[in-house]
XYZ file of C-alpha atoms in Angstrom:
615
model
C 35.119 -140.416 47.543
C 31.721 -140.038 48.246
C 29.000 -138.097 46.821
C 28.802 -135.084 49.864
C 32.794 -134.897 49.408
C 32.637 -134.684 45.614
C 29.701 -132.037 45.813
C 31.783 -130.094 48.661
C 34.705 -129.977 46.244
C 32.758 -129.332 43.190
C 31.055 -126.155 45.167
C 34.395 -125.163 46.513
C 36.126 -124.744 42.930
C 33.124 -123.287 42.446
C 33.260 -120.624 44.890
C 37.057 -120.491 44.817
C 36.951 -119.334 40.652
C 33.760 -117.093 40.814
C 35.486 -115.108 43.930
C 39.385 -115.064 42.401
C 37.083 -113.828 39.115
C 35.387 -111.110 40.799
C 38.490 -110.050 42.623
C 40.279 -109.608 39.096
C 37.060 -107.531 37.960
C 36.940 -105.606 40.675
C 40.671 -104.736 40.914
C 40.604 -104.234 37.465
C 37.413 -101.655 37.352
C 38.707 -99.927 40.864
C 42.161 -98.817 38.684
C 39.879 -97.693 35.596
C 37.917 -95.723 38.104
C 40.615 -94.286 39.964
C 42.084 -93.561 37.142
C 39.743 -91.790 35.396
C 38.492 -90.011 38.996
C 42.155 -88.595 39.089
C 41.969 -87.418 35.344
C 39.049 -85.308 36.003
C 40.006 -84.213 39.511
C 43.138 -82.890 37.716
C 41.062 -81.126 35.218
C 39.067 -79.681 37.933
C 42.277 -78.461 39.705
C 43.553 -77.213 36.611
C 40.013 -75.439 35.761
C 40.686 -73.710 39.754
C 43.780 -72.374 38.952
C 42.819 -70.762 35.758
C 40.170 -69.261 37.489
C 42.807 -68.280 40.686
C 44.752 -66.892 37.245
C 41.984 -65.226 35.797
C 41.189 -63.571 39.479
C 44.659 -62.215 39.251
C 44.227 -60.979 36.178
C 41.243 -58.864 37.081
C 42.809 -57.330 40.094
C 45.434 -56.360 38.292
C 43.111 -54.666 35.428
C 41.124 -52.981 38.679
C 44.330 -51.199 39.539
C 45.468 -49.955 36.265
C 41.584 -48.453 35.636
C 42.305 -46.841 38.784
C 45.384 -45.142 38.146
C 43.461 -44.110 34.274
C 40.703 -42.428 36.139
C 42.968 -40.961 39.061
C 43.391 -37.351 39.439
C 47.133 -37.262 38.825
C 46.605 -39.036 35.317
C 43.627 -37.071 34.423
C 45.511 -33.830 34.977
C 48.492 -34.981 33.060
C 46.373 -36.444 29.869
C 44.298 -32.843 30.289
C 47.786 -30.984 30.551
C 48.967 -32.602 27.860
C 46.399 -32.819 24.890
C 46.160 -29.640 22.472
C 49.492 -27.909 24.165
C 53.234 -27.255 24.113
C 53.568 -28.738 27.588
C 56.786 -30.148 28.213
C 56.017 -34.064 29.381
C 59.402 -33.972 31.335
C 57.744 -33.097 34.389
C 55.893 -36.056 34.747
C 58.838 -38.539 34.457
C 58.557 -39.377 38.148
C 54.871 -40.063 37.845
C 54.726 -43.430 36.777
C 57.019 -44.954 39.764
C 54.818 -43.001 42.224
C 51.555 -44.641 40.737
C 53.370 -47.439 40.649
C 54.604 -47.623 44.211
C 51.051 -47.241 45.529
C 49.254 -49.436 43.823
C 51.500 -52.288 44.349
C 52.817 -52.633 41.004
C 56.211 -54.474 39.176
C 55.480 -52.473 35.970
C 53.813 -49.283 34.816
C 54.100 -46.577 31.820
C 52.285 -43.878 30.760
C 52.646 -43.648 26.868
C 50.438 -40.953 24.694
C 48.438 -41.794 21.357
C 51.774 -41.470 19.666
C 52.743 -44.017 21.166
C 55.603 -42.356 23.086
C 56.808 -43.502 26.181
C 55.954 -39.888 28.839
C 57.093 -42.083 32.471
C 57.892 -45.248 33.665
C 57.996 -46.741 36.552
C 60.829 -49.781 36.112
C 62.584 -48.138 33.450
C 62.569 -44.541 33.383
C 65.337 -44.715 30.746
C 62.606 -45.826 28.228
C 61.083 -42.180 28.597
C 60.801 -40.472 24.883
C 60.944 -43.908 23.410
C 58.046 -45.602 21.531
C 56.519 -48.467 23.125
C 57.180 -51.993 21.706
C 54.302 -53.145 19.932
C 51.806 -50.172 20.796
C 49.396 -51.281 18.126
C 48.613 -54.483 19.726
C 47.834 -52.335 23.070
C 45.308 -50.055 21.881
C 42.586 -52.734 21.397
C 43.561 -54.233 24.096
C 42.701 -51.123 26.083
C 38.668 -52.493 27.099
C 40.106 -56.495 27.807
C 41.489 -58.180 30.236
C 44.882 -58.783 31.489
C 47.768 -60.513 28.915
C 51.203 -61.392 29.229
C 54.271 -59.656 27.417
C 57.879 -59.597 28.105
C 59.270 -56.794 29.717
C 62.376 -55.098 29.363
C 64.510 -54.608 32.745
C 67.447 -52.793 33.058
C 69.067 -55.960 34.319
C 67.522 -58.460 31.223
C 63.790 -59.539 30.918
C 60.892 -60.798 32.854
C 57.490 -62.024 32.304
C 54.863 -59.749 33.147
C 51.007 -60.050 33.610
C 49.883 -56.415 32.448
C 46.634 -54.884 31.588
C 45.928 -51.473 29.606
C 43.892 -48.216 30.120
C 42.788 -45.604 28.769
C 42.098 -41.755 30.382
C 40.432 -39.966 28.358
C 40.373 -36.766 29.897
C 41.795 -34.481 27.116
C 40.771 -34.758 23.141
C 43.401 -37.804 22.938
C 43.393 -40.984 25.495
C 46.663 -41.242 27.416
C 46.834 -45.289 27.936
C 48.267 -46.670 31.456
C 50.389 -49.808 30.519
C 51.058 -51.928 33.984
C 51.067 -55.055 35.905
C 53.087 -57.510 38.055
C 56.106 -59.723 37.246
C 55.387 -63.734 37.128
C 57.948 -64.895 39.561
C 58.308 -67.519 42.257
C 56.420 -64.519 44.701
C 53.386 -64.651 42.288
C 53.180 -68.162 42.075
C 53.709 -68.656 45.993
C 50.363 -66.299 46.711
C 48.583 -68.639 44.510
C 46.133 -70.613 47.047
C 46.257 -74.279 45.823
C 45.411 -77.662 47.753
C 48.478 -79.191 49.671
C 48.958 -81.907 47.031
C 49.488 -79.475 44.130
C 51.849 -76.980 43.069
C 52.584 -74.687 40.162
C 56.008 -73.776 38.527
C 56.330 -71.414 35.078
C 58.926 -72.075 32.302
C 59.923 -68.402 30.634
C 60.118 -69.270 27.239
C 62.865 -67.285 25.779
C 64.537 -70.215 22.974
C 63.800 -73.514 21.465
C 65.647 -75.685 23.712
C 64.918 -76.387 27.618
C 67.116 -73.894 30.261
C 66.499 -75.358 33.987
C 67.735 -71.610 34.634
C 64.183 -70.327 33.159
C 62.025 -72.889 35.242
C 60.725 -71.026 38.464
C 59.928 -73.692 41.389
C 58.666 -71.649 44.265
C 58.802 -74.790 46.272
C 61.894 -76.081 45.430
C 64.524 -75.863 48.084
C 68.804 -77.287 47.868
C 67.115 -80.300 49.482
C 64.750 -80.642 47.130
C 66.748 -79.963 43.731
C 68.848 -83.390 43.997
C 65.733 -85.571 44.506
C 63.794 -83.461 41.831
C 66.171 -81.990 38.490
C 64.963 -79.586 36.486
C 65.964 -81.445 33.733
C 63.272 -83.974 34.300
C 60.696 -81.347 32.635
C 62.631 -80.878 28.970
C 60.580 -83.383 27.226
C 57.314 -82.257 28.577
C 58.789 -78.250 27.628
C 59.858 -79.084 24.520
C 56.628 -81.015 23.074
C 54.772 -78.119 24.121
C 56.973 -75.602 22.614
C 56.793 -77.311 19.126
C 53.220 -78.237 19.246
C 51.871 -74.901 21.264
C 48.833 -76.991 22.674
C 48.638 -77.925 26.481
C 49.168 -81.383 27.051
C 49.635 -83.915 29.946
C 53.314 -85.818 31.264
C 53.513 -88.176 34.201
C 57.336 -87.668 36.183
C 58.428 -90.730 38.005
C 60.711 -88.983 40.740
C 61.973 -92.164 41.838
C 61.542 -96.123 41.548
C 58.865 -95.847 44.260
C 55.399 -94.858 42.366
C 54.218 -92.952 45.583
C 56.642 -90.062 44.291
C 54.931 -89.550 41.143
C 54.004 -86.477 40.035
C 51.006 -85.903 36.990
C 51.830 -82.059 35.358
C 49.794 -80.106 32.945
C 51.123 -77.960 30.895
C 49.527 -74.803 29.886
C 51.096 -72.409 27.238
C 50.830 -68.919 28.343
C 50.653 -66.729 24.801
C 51.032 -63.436 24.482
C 49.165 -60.085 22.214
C 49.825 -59.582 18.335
C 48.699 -61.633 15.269
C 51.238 -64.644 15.775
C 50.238 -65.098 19.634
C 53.916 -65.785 20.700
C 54.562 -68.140 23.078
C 56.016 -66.487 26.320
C 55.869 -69.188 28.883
C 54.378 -72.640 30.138
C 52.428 -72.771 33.109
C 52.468 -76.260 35.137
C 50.508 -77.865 37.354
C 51.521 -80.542 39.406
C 48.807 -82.805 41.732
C 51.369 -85.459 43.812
C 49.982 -89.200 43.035
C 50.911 -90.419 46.654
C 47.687 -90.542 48.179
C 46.179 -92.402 44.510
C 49.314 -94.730 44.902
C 48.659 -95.526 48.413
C 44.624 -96.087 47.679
C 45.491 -98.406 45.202
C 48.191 -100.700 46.814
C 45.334 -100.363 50.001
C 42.550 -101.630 47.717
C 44.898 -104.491 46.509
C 45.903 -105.770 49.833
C 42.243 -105.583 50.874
C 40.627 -107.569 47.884
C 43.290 -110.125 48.758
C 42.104 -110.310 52.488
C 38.623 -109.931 51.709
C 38.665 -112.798 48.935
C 40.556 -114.749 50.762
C 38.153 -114.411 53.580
C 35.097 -114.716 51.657
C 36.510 -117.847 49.705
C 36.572 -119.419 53.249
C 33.062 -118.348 54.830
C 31.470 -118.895 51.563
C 32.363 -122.464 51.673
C 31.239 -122.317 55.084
C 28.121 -120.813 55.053
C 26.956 -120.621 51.354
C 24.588 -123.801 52.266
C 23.205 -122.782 55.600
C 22.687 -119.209 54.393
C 21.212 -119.810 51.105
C 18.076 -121.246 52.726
C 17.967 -119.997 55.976
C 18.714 -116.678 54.637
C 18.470 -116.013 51.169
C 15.422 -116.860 50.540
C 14.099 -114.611 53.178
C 15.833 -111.326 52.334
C 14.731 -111.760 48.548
C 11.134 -111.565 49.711
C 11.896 -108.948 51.573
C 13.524 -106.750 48.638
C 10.282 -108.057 46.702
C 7.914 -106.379 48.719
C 10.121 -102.852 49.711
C 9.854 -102.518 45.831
C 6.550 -103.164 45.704
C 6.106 -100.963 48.248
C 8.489 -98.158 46.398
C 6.042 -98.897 43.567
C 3.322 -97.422 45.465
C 1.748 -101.181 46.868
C 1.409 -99.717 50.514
C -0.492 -103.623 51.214
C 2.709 -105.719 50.359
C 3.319 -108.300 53.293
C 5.698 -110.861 54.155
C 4.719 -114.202 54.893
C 6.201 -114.934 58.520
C 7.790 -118.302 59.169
C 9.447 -118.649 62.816
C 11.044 -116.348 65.251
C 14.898 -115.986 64.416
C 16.187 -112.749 63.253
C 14.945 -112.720 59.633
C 11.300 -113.367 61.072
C 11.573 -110.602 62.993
C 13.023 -108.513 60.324
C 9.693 -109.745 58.114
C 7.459 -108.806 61.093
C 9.049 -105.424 61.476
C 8.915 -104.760 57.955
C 4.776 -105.948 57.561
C 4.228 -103.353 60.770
C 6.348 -100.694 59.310
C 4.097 -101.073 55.842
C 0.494 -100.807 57.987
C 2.183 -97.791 59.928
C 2.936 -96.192 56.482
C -0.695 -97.084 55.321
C -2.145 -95.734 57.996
C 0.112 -92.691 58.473
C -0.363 -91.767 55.063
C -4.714 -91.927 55.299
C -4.101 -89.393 57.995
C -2.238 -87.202 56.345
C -4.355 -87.026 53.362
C -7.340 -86.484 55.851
C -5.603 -84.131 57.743
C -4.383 -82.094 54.361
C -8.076 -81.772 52.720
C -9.171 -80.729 56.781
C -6.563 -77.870 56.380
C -7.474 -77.089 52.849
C -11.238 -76.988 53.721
C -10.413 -74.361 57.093
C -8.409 -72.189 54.916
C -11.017 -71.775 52.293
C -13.802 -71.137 55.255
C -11.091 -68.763 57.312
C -10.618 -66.937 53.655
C -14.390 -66.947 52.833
C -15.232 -65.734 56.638
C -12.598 -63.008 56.665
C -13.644 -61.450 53.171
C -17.201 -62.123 53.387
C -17.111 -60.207 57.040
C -16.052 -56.776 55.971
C -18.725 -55.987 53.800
C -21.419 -57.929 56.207
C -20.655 -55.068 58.758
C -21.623 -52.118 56.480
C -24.795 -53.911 55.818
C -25.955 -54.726 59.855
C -25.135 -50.822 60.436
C -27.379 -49.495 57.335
C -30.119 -51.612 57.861
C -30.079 -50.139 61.375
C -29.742 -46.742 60.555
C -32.904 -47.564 58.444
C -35.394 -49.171 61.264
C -34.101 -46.310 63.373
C -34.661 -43.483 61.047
C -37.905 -45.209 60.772
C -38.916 -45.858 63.672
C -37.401 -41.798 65.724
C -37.386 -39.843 62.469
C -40.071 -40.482 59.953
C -39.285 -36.752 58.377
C -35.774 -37.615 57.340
C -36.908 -41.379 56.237
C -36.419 -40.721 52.636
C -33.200 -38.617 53.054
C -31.996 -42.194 55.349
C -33.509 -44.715 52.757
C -31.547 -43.074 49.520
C -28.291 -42.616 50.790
C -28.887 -46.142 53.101
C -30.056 -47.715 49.636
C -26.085 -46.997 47.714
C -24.473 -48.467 50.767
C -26.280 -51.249 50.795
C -26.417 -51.614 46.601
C -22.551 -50.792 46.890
C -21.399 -53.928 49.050
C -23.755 -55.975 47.356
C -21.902 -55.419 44.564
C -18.876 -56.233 46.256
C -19.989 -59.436 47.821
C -21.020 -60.383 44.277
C -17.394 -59.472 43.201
C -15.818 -61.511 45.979
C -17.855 -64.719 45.531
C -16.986 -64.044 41.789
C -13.417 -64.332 42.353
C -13.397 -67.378 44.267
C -15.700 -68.746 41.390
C -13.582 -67.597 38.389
C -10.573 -69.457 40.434
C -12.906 -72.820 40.840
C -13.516 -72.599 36.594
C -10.647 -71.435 34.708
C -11.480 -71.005 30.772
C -8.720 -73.435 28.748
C -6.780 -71.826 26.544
C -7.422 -70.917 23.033
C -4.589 -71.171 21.685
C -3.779 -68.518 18.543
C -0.140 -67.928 17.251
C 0.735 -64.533 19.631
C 3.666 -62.495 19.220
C 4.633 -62.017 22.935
C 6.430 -58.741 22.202
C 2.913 -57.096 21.071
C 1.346 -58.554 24.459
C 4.281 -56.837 26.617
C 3.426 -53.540 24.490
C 0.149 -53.695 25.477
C -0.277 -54.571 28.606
C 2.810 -51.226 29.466
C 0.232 -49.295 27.473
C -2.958 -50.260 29.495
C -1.376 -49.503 32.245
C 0.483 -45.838 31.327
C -1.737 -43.963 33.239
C -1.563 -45.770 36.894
C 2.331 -45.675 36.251
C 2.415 -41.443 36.109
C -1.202 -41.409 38.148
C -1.161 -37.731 40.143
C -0.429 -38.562 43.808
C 1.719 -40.923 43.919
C 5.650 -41.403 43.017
C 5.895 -42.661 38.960
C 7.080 -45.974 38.300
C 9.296 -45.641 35.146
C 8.517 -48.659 32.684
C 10.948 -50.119 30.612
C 10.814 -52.390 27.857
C 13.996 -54.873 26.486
C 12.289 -57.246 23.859
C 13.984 -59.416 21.732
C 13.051 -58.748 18.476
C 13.988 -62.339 16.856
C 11.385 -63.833 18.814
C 8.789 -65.967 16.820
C 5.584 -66.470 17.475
C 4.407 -69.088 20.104
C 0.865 -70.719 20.795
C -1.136 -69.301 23.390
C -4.641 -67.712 24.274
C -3.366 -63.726 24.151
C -6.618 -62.751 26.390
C -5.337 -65.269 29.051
C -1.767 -64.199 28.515
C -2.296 -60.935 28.689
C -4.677 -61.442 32.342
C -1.393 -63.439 33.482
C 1.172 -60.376 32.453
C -1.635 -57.479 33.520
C -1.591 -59.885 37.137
C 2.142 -59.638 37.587
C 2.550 -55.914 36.386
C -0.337 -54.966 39.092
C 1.877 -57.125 41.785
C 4.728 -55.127 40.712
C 2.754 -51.486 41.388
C 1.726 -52.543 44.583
C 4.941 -53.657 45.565
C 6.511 -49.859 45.093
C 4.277 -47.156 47.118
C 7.399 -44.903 46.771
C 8.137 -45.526 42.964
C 10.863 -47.282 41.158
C 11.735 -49.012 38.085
C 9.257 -51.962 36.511
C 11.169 -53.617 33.639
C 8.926 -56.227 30.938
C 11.554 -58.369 29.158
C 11.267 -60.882 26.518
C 14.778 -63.430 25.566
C 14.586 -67.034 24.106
C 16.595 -69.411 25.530
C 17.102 -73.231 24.903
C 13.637 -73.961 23.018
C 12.162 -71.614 25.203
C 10.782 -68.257 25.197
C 11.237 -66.297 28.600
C 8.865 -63.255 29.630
C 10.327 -61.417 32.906
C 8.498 -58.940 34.729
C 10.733 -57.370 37.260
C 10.719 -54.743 39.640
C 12.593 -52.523 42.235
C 9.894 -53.023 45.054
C 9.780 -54.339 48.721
C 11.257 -57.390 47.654
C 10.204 -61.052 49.073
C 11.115 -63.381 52.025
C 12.600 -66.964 51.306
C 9.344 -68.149 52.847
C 6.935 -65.899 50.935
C 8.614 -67.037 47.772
C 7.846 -70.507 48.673
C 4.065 -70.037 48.983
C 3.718 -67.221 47.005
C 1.626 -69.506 44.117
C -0.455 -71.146 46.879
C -4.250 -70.352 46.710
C -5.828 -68.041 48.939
C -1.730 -67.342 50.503
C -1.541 -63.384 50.190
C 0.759 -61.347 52.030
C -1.369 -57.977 51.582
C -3.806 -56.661 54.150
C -6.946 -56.592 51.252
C -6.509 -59.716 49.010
C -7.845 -63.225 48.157
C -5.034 -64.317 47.746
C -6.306 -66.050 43.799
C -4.074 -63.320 41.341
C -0.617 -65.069 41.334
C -2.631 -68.836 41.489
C -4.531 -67.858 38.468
C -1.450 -66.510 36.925
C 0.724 -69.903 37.609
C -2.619 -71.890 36.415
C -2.544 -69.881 32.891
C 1.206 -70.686 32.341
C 0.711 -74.520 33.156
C -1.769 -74.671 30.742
C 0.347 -72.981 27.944
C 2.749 -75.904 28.880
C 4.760 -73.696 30.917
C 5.986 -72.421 34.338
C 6.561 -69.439 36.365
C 9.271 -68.821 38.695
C 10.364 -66.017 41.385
C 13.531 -64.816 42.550
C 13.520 -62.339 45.306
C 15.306 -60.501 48.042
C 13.534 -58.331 50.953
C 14.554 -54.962 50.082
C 16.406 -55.927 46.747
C 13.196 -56.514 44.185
C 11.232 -59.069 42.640
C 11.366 -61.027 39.288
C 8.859 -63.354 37.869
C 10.144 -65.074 34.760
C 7.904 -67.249 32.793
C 9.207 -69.925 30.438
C 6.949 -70.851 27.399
C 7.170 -73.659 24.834
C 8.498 -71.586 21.626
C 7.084 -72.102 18.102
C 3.797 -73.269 16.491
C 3.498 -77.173 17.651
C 0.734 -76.916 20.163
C -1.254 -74.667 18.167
C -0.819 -77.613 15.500
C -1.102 -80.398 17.756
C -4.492 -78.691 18.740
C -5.763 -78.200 15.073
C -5.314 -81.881 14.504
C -7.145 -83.091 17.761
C -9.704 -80.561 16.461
C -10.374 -82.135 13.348
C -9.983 -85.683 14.406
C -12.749 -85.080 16.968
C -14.917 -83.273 14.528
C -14.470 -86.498 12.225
């Protein structure tokens, strides 16, 4: 054999192992994946219907608040409280409440305890109600389960509790729904998932107690009921959700993955009244699978041939080419816009290299221009701001220095009379000149901060206190301030003067924003590290694209303004090591919140650069 023939079968072993290798791994890693991918998509179904649960619960809780705060119950509880009234005449009350709100279950029961109507079983009238002292605190929560007596047996029943309070003692409203196949069939869930509940009324598994609302006599032979007793009875002796895989069948494709979810009810020992599960179907993670199998095959069979084919031709006609080429796009990502590629004939990779060297230059140059073209814009929208305030105090002065070379030059008599009033004008927009160009100036040279340990909670006090007076000013509609500070909050490092400019900024923002009064709310919280100042108020509200350029300098959305008081106020928080944010809605309000670094560290970071320095 000669030496080509022993290299070609050399490289094809080669080839041959390294691809049968990677097709292992990558089998191997696709089932971990898929695996795992299904385990949390399960979770996340799981997490859906809880929350689909939940919703239920809530409606249900909306209902029964709604028959405590009706008129019929209100008169009843008033009827009732402090007098001989004979509660017999209300013992068709409960089924009409219950009939129009919808409801399986609902009784009216006094502070006793005593049973005044029901709606499912009016035979229970004059009776105590089971367990009342676990329903009285559960008169402000949310909806629970219990087990409710029928006058043909007992049912699981989602129920939530109320109290009217419309006499000296509450009257509590004690209803809900039954958990049957109906419930569970209104449940929205993805096609490849279904619920069933197990009504857990012994210690061993009763197929007669599992409800299946999509079980049909077609369905029942494929799929027993009694396929479930080991998952039902693990969770009844262990009373923690768990996990069980139910092979249907030999084929895998009918595989079904259930959670089970114990469903507790009130009282000290939390007994367990049923077992929620939730099925997701494994056909379409079957079928994936056995897809991805048959393709690795094809593929590495494939590539086993073509690499032996090509492997040589493409590792230097190819390769080599396209590694350069990665070189220099990461360069480039690394911020070398000048990376090239050295060009070597005219097939397709040459090309490519070509394309790639004028796509580089085009970025180059494209980016020059944009940077020109951004400072251009900056530099127009500093003259255009600069022109517009700088022109309406120009005008005042052309039209009193007129009125004073006319007075002087038609009225001599009245020249002094001209020349006084003439001489506040023009010593008035002087002034305000000076106070514009001073703005734009105090922007340009921010003071840093010197930072002192500040108790934000005194700045907030302060700055609602400076500004009392403009809040209740006569002629206008008050602003009502409020203050929620959290009173755990320790100090932080900051400058208070610039702090205080920065909060004064946003509460003046805030005034402005309500002509016709409203609320203005300062609010201190910590939070993660972090200690968050809010400054909120009822105003005008702003647009998505106001909020977005809202910080930029010299952007104002008011007829008189520079535009500099919410710039300054983001460049004071950045150099506290913070930032500011907005949330707004036209017609809704405005919030700024500014997050802070809590504690002492910069201040003592700063005392030690001070000293080294000074050393």
């Amino acid at each position: 054999m000669i030496f080509r023939r022993k290299l070609l079968a050399v490289f094809a072993l080669t080839v041959f192992l390294s691809v049968a290798a990677v097709a292992v791994l990558v089998l191997t890693v696709t089932r971990r994946a898929f695996e795992k991918n299904e385990e949390q998509r399960t979770s996340t179904l799981v997490a859906q219907f809880q929350r689909e649960f939940n919703r239920q619960g809530e409606d249900i809780s909306r209902r029964i608040e709604a028959i405590a705060e009706s008129e019929a119950v209100s008169r009843m509880s008033g009827s009732l409280n402090g007098t001989a009234a004979d509660p017999a005449g209300y013992f068709e009350l409960a089924k009409s409440l219950a009939e129009n709100r919808q409801l399986d279950f609902l009784d009216l029961v006094d502070e006793r305890g005593t049973i005044i109507s029901s709606a499912h079983l009016q035979a229970k009238f004059g009776y105590p109600e089971p367990g009342f002292e676990n329903l009285v605190p559960a008169a402000s929560q949310s909806a629970f389960l219990r087990q409710e007596e029928l006058s043909d047996g007992t049912a699981l029943a989602l129920l939530a509790v109320r109290a009217s309070r419309a006499g000296e003692h509450p009257v509590y409203v004690i209803g809900g729904v039954r958990l049957d196949k109906s419930f569970l069939a209104n449940l929205d869930l993805p096609a490849d998932m279904r619920a069933l509940l197990y009504q857990n009324r012994g210690d061993h598994f009763s197929k007669e107690l599992l409800l299946d609302p999509s079980s049909s006599e077609n369905t029942q032979g494929q799929r027993p009921a009694e396929k479930f007793a080991p998952l039902i009875e693990a969770v009844q002796r262990s009373k923690e959700e768990m996990a069980f895989k139910i092979a249907w069948s030999a084929d895998q494709v009918d595989d079904e993955l259930f959670r089970a979810i114990p469903l507790r009810g009130l009282g000290p020992d939390r007994p367990l009244l049923g077992i929620l599960l939730i099925g997701t179907s494994q056909r379409s993670y079957v079928e994936l699978k056995r897809h991805i199998g048959a393709s690795a095959l094809l593929v590495g069979g494939t590539g086993i041939v073509l690499a032996i084919l090509f492997s040589g031709w493409a590792a230097a006609r190819v390769t080599r080419p396209v590694e350069q080429l990665a070189r220099a796009a990461q360069d480039v990502a690394a911020g070398n816009w000048n990376a090239r590629v050295e060009v070597s004939g005219d097939d397709e990779v040459s090309q490519l290299a070509e394309a790639f060297n004028q796509m580089t230059s085009e970025l180059l140059s494209q980016r020059e221009k944009l940077v020109q073209a951004e400072r251009v814009a900056a530099w127009r929208e500093l003259a255009r701001r600069l022109a517009h305030e700088l022109k309406n105090p120009l005008f005042p002065l052309q039209l009193t220095v007129e009125n004073l070379v006319r007075a002087r030059m038609h009225s001599p008599e009245q020249f002094e009379e001209v020349f006084r009033e003439s001489s506040q004008t023009l010593l008035a927009e002087i002034a305000n000149l000076k106070s514009i160009v001073g703005r734009f100036s105090e922007f340009s040279k921010m003071p840093h901060p010197q930072l002192q340990a500040v108790q934000v909670n005194d700045t907030l006090r302060e700055v609602a206190q400076l500004f009392q007076a403009q809040l209740h000013a006569p002629g206008r509609e008050a602003i009502d301030c409020r203050l929620e500070l959290d009173e755990k909050l320790t100090p932080i490092a900051a400058d208070p003067e610039l702090l205080h400019r920065a909060i004064s900024n946003l509460v003046l923002n805030a005034m402005d924003a309500m002509p016709n009064g409203g609320r203005l709310t300062l609010r201190s919280r910590g939070h993660d590290g972090k200690v968050l100042l809010d400054v909120a108020d009822t105003g005008t509200g702003l647009t998505p694209e106001e909020c977005e350029r809202i910080f930029t300098p010299y952007y104002t959305s008011k007829q008189h303004g520079t535009g500099l008081g919410l710039a300054i106020v983001q460049s004071v928080i950045s150099d506290h090591g913070g930032q500011i944010t907005v949330h707004s809605k036209p017609g809704e309000g405005t919030t700024f919140v500014i997050e802070l670094p809590a504690g002492l560290e910069a201040l003592q970071s700063a005392a030690l650069v001070k000293s080294e320095s000074s050393a």
